[in-house]
Amino acid sequence: MSFADRLAQERRARLAAELLLAQKQKELTAANAKLARQAQDLSVRIIEQRQVTEVAQSQADALKGQNSRVLGDLQRANDVAVLAERRLWDSIEAISDGFAIFDDGGALVTANAAYARGFGLGGLAPGMSFAEILGRAVERDLFELGGEAGEDWCRAMAARWASNPIEPVTLRLTDGRYLKLVEQRTRDGDMASLLLDITDMMRIWAAIEAIPDGFVLFDRADTLVMCNDRYKQIYPDSAQVMEPGASFESILRFGLDRGQYTDAVGREEEWLAERLAQHRNPQGLVEQHLGDGRWLRILERETPDGGRVGLRVDISELKQQQAELDGARIEAESANRAKSAFLANMSHEIRTPMNGVVGMAELLCDTALDDEQRLYAETIKSSGEALLAIINDVLDYSKIEADKMVLHPEPFDLERCVHEIAMLMQPSVQSKAIDMFVDFDIFLPTRFVGDPGRLRQVLTNLIGNAVKFTAEGHVLVRIVGFEAEDGNWDLRLTVEDTGIGIAPENLDHVFGEFNQVEDQTNRKFEGTGLGLAITRRLVEMMGGSIWVDSEQGKGSCFGFQVSLPAAEDTDARPSDPITLRRALVVDDQIINRVILERQLTTYGLEVVLCRSGAEALAALNAQEFDVVLTDHEMPEMNGLQLAGALHRQHPALPVLLLTSNPAAVRDEGEPLDLSGIMQKPVLRSDLFRRLRDLSNPAAGEPVAKAAPRPEAPPAGLRKMRVLAAEDNRTNQLVFSKMVKDFDIEISFAGNGREAVEAFRNWRPDLIFMDISMPEMDGREATREIRRIEEAGAASAVPIIALTAHAMEGDREDILSAGLNDYLTKPLKKSIIAERILAHAPPDACTPCAASEAAA
Ligand code: ATP
Ligand code: MG
């Protein structure tokens, strides 16, 4: 090989190498470019990749956060659930009732302690069966099985679970408690079992069963909640529908349909409506008569929740007793009426002959008698009058008892009434060493509307007792009062004495009938012991009340209260004023001084009080007075002696002498140095009149003025004709003797028919008409006479009834028959005389003999 060849070869090789290099360079450049491109792509992608990674990273972070939150929630939820379950079980454990869950296979899932205790067990293991639990309890002899074998009982108890729903059962424990077992299947097939302690409820129920009355409870919708067996026994016909849930109305209807309610027969719907209304608005007592004759008392009340609780009490026995009592009462009342009628008739029978006794004795006293005969005659008269007083008391009492006593209110002067009684008592007062005072409240009116007769009776009794039971000291009658809101005057009248008094243990009895205090100190006193009983009844009839305060040996104070309207003052006060300024009052008795002072100061006088004549004379030497009022009976210097002394020193000074016995003063020879004698106790109006007369001497009347003598009858006048209708011969005789001194013509009729006859033929000026007469009685005769008068247009003849029949009702009865007036027997001469004088006709001569004018 040549060089050239070699060189060519080398050049070719170099060229090839250069070519290759160039190629390689090209390739490299391309590759570079590609690489550069790729590198760029890659970097783009890397950036993108990085971005994606970042997003993914952040998403992963977020997810992770979320995850942990969910996990936290789950944890918490789990905690709550655990807590709730624990709480539930704690609560179930805490309740006193037993609670257990058995699974659908009958195995115990869980039970609270109370459930275990209920069966007498310390605890219960899950998995135990109900029968097993019962068996354990039976082993411990926990339940009263009622004689049943333990196994049978357990089986029967367990078998209950097969039924649906399961009937609750009450278990009675040997220690006296009661449990109630209530079971129910749950939706999952488990068995929930409750064990309730109902001992308290059973006790209440047992108590309700034990009460002897029917008990029932309805709810606010009026459906029966419960009732005891007694209730069902009471209503046997409707007992079968008395189940809880039954409505009251349906129970009533059921009983109604069977005629259970006697008082509903024939008016069922009406009865039902009434009964339902009563039930809805229970008030008061309702009585029910049942078909079997029994009587019930129904008591119903609303319960706080709007229900009704009721009791039914069997009052059949009570009703029977009541009927017996009613019968007895009616019998007693009729016996009482018979007694009153008997008393009234007896009093009539007794009064008629008494009329003869008292009347004849009175007439006998008027004849010439020697001293012994006079004593006998007067004794007959006073004994007869005493007997009549007793008959009157008995009669009054029987009248009140028979409800026949009627009050006759009319206007009257209470002060005058009290003074008149005080005056009537003077003879007894003067025969003893006592003083009687009347203190009539100066602020009281004197005229009231009331029954003066009955008030007088009450006061006479109280004052009479005070005088009777007082040997020395005083009797003070005090009348005070105030005007009440109703316009009536509330009056309190008290009678105070310083007598024997009443022992505390007898105070309550004195107002009873025939209740006289029986002991040595007062056995000597007369009386029937009816006075206060009548007094109390009269005061009560007047709507008032009576009381007594007393201390034995010291005295008594009887008082009563009545409420009376004041009457119009009829005797209007004279207009002449009292001009006297200063008065001197002399009395050794402080009560009198005080009473007089109060009376005088109301008339505007200034008053100075002195206890004795000597004090008065001293006072008169020091001061000027317009009038002196002095008591008569005073120690050392009496009123008359004082008046004499005064007259010598102050001849012009008027002196009024106050005495309880004016007649005795006059008998001593009336001294001219007196301006007047006043009867004690002093009547306010009397005092007023005296003071007024002294203020205005011209109007004054002489102290004593002779009664005008009746004028001699002018000649030619006829005599007054008096007809007396009286069947009783003795009474005819008494009557004729009583009027024998009168200058009248008297004629007698033996009965009503004769009286009518005599009226027709003789035309009397006045008729005295006995009421009970044979053939025609006094009422009938009077009616007949009035008919005759009407027919003949004659003027009405005055007819005065004479009756011994003093029962109330007679008066109205008698007057309604046309009689004008009414006198009760025994007749009094003075009263007959007064009536004859009052009815003397103008064309007749004065009927009275001069000696009778004063009568
Ligand atoms: P009658 O009033 O019927 O004639 P009486 O005065 O005995 O009889 P009451 O007026 O009812 O009967 O009085 C009953 C009794 O009360 C009296 O017997 C007397 O024991 C007692 N008594 C009544 N008033 C007084 C009194 N002022 N002081 C003491 N005892 C009195
Ligand atoms: Mg008496």
mmCIF file of N, CA and C in Angstrom, residues 718-723 735-736 738-747 762 765-766 768 832-833 836-837 840-841 844-849:
data_model
loop_
_atom_site.group_PDB
_atom_site.id
_atom_site.type_symbol
_atom_site.label_atom_id
_atom_site.label_comp_id
_atom_site.label_asym_id
_atom_site.label_seq_id
_atom_site.Cartn_x
_atom_site.Cartn_y
_atom_site.Cartn_z
ATOM 1 N N ARG A 718 -185.825 61.538 132.835
ATOM 2 C CA ARG A 718 -186.041 60.113 133.109
ATOM 3 C C ARG A 718 -184.787 59.499 133.719
ATOM 4 N N LYS A 719 -184.892 58.263 134.191
ATOM 5 C CA LYS A 719 -183.728 57.553 134.726
ATOM 6 C C LYS A 719 -183.050 56.782 133.604
ATOM 7 N N MET A 720 -181.754 56.611 133.760
ATOM 8 C CA MET A 720 -180.998 55.822 132.771
ATOM 9 C C MET A 720 -181.414 54.358 132.898
ATOM 10 N N ARG A 721 -181.576 53.699 131.726
ATOM 11 C CA ARG A 721 -181.996 52.290 131.746
ATOM 12 C C ARG A 721 -180.794 51.390 131.466
ATOM 13 N N VAL A 722 -180.523 50.491 132.395
ATOM 14 C CA VAL A 722 -179.388 49.572 132.230
ATOM 15 C C VAL A 722 -179.903 48.135 132.222
ATOM 16 N N LEU A 723 -179.509 47.406 131.170
ATOM 17 C CA LEU A 723 -179.907 46.000 131.070
ATOM 18 C C LEU A 723 -178.676 45.134 131.341
ATOM 19 N N PHE A 735 -174.327 41.820 140.871
ATOM 20 C CA PHE A 735 -174.442 42.982 139.990
ATOM 21 C C PHE A 735 -175.476 43.968 140.540
ATOM 22 N N SER A 736 -176.603 43.432 140.944
ATOM 23 C CA SER A 736 -177.660 44.335 141.413
ATOM 24 C C SER A 736 -177.211 45.065 142.674
ATOM 25 N N MET A 738 -174.110 45.844 143.369
ATOM 26 C CA MET A 738 -173.075 46.805 143.005
ATOM 27 C C MET A 738 -173.665 48.101 142.465
ATOM 28 N N VAL A 739 -174.804 48.002 141.835
ATOM 29 C CA VAL A 739 -175.379 49.216 141.233
ATOM 30 C C VAL A 739 -176.535 49.773 142.064
ATOM 31 N N LYS A 740 -176.696 49.217 143.278
ATOM 32 C CA LYS A 740 -177.894 49.598 144.040
ATOM 33 C C LYS A 740 -177.910 51.083 144.407
ATOM 34 N N ASP A 741 -176.712 51.684 144.522
ATOM 35 C CA ASP A 741 -176.670 53.092 144.912
ATOM 36 C C ASP A 741 -176.940 54.035 143.732
ATOM 37 N N PHE A 742 -177.002 53.484 142.545
ATOM 38 C CA PHE A 742 -177.192 54.350 141.371
ATOM 39 C C PHE A 742 -178.663 54.670 141.163
ATOM 40 N N ASP A 743 -178.821 55.863 140.646
ATOM 41 C CA ASP A 743 -180.184 56.292 140.389
ATOM 42 C C ASP A 743 -180.549 55.861 138.969
ATOM 43 N N ILE A 744 -180.670 54.561 138.780
ATOM 44 C CA ILE A 744 -180.930 54.040 137.435
ATOM 45 C C ILE A 744 -182.023 52.978 137.511
ATOM 46 N N GLU A 745 -182.555 52.645 136.346
ATOM 47 C CA GLU A 745 -183.471 51.500 136.282
ATOM 48 C C GLU A 745 -182.644 50.320 135.810
ATOM 49 N N ILE A 746 -182.728 49.205 136.533
ATOM 50 C CA ILE A 746 -181.951 48.038 136.124
ATOM 51 C C ILE A 746 -182.905 46.893 135.828
ATOM 52 N N SER A 747 -182.552 46.140 134.763
ATOM 53 C CA SER A 747 -183.370 44.981 134.426
ATOM 54 C C SER A 747 -182.429 43.837 134.067
ATOM 55 N N TRP A 762 -187.786 47.467 125.693
ATOM 56 C CA TRP A 762 -187.471 48.396 126.784
ATOM 57 C C TRP A 762 -186.470 49.464 126.372
ATOM 58 N N ASP A 765 -180.371 52.068 127.805
ATOM 59 C CA ASP A 765 -179.320 53.013 127.408
ATOM 60 C C ASP A 765 -177.954 52.338 127.412
ATOM 61 N N LEU A 766 -177.866 51.267 128.149
ATOM 62 C CA LEU A 766 -176.579 50.561 128.258
ATOM 63 C C LEU A 766 -176.871 49.097 128.564
ATOM 64 N N PHE A 768 -175.051 45.465 129.780
ATOM 65 C CA PHE A 768 -173.929 44.619 130.192
ATOM 66 C C PHE A 768 -174.288 43.209 129.748
ATOM 67 N N ILE A 832 -167.680 49.232 137.156
ATOM 68 C CA ILE A 832 -169.071 49.260 136.698
ATOM 69 C C ILE A 832 -169.590 50.706 136.771
ATOM 70 N N ALA A 833 -169.263 51.348 137.896
ATOM 71 C CA ALA A 833 -169.728 52.726 138.101
ATOM 72 C C ALA A 833 -169.192 53.632 136.999
ATOM 73 N N ILE A 836 -171.049 53.077 133.756
ATOM 74 C CA ILE A 836 -172.413 53.618 133.781
ATOM 75 C C ILE A 836 -172.362 55.139 133.581
ATOM 76 N N LEU A 837 -171.425 55.769 134.291
ATOM 77 C CA LEU A 837 -171.297 57.223 134.167
ATOM 78 C C LEU A 837 -170.928 57.616 132.745
ATOM 79 N N ALA A 840 -173.973 57.460 130.346
ATOM 80 C CA ALA A 840 -175.265 58.076 130.721
ATOM 81 C C ALA A 840 -175.777 58.941 129.568
ATOM 82 N N PRO A 841 -176.989 58.770 129.157
ATOM 83 C CA PRO A 841 -177.517 59.560 128.016
ATOM 84 C C PRO A 841 -177.835 60.987 128.466
ATOM 85 N N ALA A 844 -181.156 61.757 130.368
ATOM 86 C CA ALA A 844 -181.459 61.100 131.638
ATOM 87 C C ALA A 844 -180.780 61.860 132.758
ATOM 88 N N CYS A 845 -181.290 61.690 133.952
ATOM 89 C CA CYS A 845 -180.660 62.365 135.071
ATOM 90 C C CYS A 845 -179.335 61.684 135.390
ATOM 91 N N THR A 846 -178.440 62.418 136.060
ATOM 92 C CA THR A 846 -177.145 61.835 136.392
ATOM 93 C C THR A 846 -177.388 60.577 137.216
ATOM 94 N N PRO A 847 -176.821 59.472 136.770
ATOM 95 C CA PRO A 847 -177.195 58.204 137.391
ATOM 96 C C PRO A 847 -176.593 57.981 138.762
ATOM 97 N N CYS A 848 -175.554 58.790 139.141
ATOM 98 C CA CYS A 848 -174.878 58.405 140.365
ATOM 99 C C CYS A 848 -175.373 59.165 141.561
ATOM 100 N N ALA A 849 -175.396 58.440 142.696
ATOM 101 C CA ALA A 849 -175.655 59.086 143.969
ATOM 102 C C ALA A 849 -174.427 59.916 144.310
#
